[in-house]
PDB file of C-alpha atoms in Angstrom:
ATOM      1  CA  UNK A   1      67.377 -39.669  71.101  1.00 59.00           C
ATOM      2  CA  UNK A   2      68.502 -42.149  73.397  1.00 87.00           C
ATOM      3  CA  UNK A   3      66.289 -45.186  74.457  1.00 91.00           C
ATOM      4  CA  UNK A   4      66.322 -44.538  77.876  1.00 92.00           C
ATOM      5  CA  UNK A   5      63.644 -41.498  77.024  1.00 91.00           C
ATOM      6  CA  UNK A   6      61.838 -43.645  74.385  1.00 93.00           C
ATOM      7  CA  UNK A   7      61.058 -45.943  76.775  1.00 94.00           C
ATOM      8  CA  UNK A   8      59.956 -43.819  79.193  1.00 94.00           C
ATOM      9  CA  UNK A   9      57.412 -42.158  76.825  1.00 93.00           C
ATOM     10  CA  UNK A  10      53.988 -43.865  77.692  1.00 94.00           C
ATOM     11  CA  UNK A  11      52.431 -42.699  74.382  1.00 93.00           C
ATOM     12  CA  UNK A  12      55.467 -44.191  72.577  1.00 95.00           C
ATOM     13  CA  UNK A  13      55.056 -47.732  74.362  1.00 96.00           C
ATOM     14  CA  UNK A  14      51.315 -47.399  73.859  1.00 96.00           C
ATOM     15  CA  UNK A  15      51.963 -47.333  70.403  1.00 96.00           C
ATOM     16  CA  UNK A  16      54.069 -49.887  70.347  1.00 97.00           C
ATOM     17  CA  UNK A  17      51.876 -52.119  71.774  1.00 98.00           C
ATOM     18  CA  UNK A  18      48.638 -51.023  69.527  1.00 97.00           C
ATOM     19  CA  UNK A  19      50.854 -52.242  66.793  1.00 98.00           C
ATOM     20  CA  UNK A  20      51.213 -56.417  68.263  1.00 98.00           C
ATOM     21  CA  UNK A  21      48.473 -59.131  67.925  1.00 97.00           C
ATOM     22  CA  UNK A  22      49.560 -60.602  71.258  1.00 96.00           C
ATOM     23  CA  UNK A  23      48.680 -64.205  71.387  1.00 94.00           C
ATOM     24  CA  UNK A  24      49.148 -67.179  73.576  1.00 93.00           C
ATOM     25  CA  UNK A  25      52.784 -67.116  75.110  1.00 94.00           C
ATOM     26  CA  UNK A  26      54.094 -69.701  73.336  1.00 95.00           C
ATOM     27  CA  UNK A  27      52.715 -68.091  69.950  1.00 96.00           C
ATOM     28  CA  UNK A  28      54.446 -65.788  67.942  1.00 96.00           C
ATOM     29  CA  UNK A  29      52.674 -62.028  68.563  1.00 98.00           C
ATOM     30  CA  UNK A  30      52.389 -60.296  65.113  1.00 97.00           C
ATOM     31  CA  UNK A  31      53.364 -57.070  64.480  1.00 98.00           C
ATOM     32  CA  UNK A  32      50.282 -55.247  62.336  1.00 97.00           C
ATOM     33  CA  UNK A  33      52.582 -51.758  61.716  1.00 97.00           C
ATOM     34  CA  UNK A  34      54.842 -50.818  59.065  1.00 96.00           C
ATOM     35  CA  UNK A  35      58.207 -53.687  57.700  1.00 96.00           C
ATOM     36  CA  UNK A  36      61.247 -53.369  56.426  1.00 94.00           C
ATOM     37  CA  UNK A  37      62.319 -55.473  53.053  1.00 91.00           C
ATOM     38  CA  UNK A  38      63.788 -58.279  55.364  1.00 89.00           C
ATOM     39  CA  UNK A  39      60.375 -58.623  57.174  1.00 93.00           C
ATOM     40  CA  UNK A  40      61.311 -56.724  60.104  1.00 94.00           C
ATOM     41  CA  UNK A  41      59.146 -54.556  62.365  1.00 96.00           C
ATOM     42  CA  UNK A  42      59.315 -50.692  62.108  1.00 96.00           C
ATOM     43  CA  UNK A  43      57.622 -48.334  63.335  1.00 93.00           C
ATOM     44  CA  UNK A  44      57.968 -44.481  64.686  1.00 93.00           C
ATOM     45  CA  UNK A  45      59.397 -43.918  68.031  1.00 93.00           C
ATOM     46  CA  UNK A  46      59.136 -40.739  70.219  1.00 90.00           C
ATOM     47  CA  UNK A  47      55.784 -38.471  70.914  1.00 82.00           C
ATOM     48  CA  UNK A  48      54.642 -34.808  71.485  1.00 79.00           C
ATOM     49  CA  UNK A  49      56.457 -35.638  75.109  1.00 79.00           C
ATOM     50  CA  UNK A  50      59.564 -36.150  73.914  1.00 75.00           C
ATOM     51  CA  UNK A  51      59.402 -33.644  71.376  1.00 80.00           C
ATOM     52  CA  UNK A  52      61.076 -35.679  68.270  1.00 80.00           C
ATOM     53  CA  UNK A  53      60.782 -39.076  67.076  1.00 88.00           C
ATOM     54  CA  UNK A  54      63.053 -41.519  65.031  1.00 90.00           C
ATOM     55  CA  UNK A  55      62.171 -44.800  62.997  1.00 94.00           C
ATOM     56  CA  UNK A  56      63.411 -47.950  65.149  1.00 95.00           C
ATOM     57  CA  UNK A  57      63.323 -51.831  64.690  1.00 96.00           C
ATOM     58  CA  UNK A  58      60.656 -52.437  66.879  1.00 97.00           C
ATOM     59  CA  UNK A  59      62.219 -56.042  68.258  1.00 97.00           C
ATOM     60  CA  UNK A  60      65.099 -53.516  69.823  1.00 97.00           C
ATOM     61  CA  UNK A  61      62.508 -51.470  71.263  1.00 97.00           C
ATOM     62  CA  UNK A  62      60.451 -54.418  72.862  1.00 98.00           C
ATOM     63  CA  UNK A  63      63.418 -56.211  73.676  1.00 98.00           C
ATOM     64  CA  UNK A  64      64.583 -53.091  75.870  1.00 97.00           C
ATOM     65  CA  UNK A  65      61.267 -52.509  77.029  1.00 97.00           C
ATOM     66  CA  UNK A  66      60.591 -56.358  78.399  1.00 97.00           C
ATOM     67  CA  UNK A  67      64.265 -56.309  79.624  1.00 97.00           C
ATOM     68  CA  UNK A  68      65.707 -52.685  80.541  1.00 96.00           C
ATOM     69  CA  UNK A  69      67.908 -49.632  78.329  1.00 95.00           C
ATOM     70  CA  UNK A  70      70.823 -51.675  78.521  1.00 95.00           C
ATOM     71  CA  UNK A  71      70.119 -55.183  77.906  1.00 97.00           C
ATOM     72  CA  UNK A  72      71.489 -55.156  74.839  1.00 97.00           C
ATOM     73  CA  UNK A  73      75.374 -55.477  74.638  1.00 96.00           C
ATOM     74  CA  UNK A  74      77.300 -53.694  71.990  1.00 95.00           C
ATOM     75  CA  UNK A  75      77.928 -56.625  69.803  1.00 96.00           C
ATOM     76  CA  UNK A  76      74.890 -58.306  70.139  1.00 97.00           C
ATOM     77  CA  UNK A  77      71.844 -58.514  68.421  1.00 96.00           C
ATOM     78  CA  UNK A  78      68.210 -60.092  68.734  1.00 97.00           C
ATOM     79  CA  UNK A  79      67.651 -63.218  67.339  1.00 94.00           C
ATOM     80  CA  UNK A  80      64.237 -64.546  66.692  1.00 93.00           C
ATOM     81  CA  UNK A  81      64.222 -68.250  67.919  1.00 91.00           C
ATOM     82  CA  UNK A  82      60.874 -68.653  65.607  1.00 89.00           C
ATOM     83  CA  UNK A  83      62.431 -67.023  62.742  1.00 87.00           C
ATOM     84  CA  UNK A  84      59.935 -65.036  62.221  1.00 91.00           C
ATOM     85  CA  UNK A  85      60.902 -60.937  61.947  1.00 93.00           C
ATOM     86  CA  UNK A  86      58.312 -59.482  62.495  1.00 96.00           C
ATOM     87  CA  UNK A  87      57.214 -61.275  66.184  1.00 97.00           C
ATOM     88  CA  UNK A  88      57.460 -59.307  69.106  1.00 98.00           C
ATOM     89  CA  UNK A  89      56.892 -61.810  71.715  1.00 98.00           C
ATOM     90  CA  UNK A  90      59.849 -61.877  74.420  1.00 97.00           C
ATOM     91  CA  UNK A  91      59.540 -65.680  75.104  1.00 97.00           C
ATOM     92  CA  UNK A  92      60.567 -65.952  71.129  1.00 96.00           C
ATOM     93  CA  UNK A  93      64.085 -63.566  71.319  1.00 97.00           C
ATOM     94  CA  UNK A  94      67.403 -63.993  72.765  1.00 95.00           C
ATOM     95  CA  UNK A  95      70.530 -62.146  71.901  1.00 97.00           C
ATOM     96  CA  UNK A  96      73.692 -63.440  70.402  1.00 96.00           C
ATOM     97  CA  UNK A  97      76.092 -62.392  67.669  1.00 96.00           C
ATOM     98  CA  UNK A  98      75.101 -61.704  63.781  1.00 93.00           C
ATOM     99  CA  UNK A  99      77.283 -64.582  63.067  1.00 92.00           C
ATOM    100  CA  UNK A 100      74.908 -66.826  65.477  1.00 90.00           C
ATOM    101  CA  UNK A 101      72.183 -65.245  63.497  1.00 84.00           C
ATOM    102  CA  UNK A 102      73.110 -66.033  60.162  1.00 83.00           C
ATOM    103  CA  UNK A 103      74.600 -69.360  61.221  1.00 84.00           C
ATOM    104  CA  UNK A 104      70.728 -70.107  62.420  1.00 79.00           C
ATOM    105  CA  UNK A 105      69.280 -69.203  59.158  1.00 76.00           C
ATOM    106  CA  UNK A 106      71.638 -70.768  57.044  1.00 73.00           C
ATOM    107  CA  UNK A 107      71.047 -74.625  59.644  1.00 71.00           C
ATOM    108  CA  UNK A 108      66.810 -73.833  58.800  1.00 65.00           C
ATOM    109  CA  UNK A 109      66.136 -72.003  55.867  1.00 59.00           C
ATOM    110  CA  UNK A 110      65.878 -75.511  53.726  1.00 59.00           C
ATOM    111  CA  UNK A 111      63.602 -77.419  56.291  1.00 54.00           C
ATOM    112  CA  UNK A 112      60.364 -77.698  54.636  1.00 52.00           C
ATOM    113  CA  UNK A 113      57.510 -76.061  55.866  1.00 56.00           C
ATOM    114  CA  UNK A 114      60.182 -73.712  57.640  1.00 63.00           C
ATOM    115  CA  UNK A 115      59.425 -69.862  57.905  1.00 67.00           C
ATOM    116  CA  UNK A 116      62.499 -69.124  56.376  1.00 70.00           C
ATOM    117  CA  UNK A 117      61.891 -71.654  53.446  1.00 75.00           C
ATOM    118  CA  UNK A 118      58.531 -69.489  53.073  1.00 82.00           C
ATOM    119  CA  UNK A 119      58.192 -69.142  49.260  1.00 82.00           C
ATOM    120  CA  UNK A 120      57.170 -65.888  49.289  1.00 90.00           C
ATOM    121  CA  UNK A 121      59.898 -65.177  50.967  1.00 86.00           C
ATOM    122  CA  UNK A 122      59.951 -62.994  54.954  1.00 87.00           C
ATOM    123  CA  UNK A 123      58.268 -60.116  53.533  1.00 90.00           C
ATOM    124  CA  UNK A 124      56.073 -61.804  51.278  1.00 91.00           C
ATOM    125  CA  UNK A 125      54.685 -64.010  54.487  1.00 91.00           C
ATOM    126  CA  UNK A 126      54.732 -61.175  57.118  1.00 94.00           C
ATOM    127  CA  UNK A 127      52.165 -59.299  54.426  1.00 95.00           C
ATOM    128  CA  UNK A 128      50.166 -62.387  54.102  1.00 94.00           C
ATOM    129  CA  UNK A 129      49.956 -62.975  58.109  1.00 96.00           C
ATOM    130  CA  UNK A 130      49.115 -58.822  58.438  1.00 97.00           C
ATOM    131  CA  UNK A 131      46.537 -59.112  55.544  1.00 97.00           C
ATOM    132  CA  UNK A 132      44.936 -62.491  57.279  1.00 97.00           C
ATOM    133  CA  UNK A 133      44.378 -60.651  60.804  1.00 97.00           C
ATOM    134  CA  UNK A 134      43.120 -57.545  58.999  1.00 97.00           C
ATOM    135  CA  UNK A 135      40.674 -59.506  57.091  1.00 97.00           C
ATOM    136  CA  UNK A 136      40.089 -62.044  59.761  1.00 96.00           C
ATOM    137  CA  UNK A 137      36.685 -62.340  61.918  1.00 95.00           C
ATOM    138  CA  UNK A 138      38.032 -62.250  66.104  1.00 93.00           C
ATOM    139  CA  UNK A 139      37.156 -65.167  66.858  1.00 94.00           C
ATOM    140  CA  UNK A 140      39.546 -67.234  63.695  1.00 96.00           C
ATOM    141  CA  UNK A 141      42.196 -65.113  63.972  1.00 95.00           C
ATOM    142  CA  UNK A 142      44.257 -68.300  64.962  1.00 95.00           C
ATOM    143  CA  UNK A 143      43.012 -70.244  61.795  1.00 96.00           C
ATOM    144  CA  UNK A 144      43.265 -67.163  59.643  1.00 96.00           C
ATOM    145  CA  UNK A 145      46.982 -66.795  60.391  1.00 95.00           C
ATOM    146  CA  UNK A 146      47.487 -71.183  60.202  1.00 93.00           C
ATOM    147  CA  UNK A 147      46.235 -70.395  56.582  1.00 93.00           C
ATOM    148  CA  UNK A 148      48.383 -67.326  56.150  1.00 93.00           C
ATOM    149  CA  UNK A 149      51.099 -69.550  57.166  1.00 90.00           C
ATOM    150  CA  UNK A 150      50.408 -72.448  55.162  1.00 89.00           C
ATOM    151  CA  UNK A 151      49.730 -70.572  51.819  1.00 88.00           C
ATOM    152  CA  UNK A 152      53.627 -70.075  51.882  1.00 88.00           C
ATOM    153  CA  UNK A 153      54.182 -74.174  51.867  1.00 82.00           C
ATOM    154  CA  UNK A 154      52.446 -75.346  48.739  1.00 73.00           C
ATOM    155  CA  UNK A 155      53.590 -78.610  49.655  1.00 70.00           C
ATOM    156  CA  UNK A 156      52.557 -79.302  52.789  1.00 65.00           C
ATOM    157  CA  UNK A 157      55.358 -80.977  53.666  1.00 61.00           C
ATOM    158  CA  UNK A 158      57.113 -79.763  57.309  1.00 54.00           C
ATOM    159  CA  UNK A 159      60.492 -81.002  58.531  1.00 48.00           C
ATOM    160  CA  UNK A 160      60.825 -79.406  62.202  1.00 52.00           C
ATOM    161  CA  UNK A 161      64.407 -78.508  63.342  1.00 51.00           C
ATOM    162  CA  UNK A 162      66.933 -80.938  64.942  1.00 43.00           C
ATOM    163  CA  UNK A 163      68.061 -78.213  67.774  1.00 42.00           C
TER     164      UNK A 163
END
């Protein structure tokens, strides 16, 4: 099905949307759907409109929704500039190549208090944050998630990027 229809489906993007704590715009907007082993957000694309459906990263899907069909280059793919898989927030993706991608995980993943030196590794910490705003009264979601977060860096210790 191409994405052109998918996008164009209103109970598809409606869905989409029911699925992402948005947050400040600086924050990162949690998906609360399904996740792949690497921490990345899934869910079903597609509707009674459209007449099938098909399982897509939902980063592509946002992406092309916040940015049109074809904003995404063969070649490319979205990075997360927070590192963190499952955020849909636009302000947090850009595109590059998966050799940018891994290059940025490999320059981060031993900072302390990084997401990606998370000891319960991307899956592991997506489940916690999903399990914190599940549990979470409305008004601490923002503290429930900090502790989410934080659970993941016994230390305490943070070492924030150089770039």
């Amino acid at each position: 099905m191409p994405w052109g229809t998918l996008l164009a489906d209103g109970e598809t993007v409606a869905r989409y949307w029911s699925h992402v704590l948005r947050r400040g715009p600086d924050a990162c907007w949690w998906w609360t759907g399904g996740l792949t082993d690497s921490a990345h957000a899934t869910f079903r694309a597609g509707s009674h409109t459209t007449k099938s459906s098909r399982v897509v990263p939902a980063h592509l899907f946002g992406y092309r929704l916040a940015h049109g069909v074809d904003s995404i280059p063969a070649g490319l793919v979205v990075r997360h500039r927070c590192d963190e898989p499952p955020c849909q927030n636009p302000g947090h993706w850009l595109l590059g190549t998966r050799g940018d991608n891994n290059r940025d995980a490999a320059s981060r993943r031993r900072l302390a208090g990084h997401a990606l030196a998370d000891v319960r590794g991307a899956v592991g910490r997506a489940r916690a944050v999903q399990a914190a705003i599940a549990a979470a009264d409305p008004d601490h979601l923002d503290e429930a998630i900090a502790a989410a977060l934080a659970a993941g860096n016994p230390s305490g210790t943070h070492q924030d990027s150089l770039f």
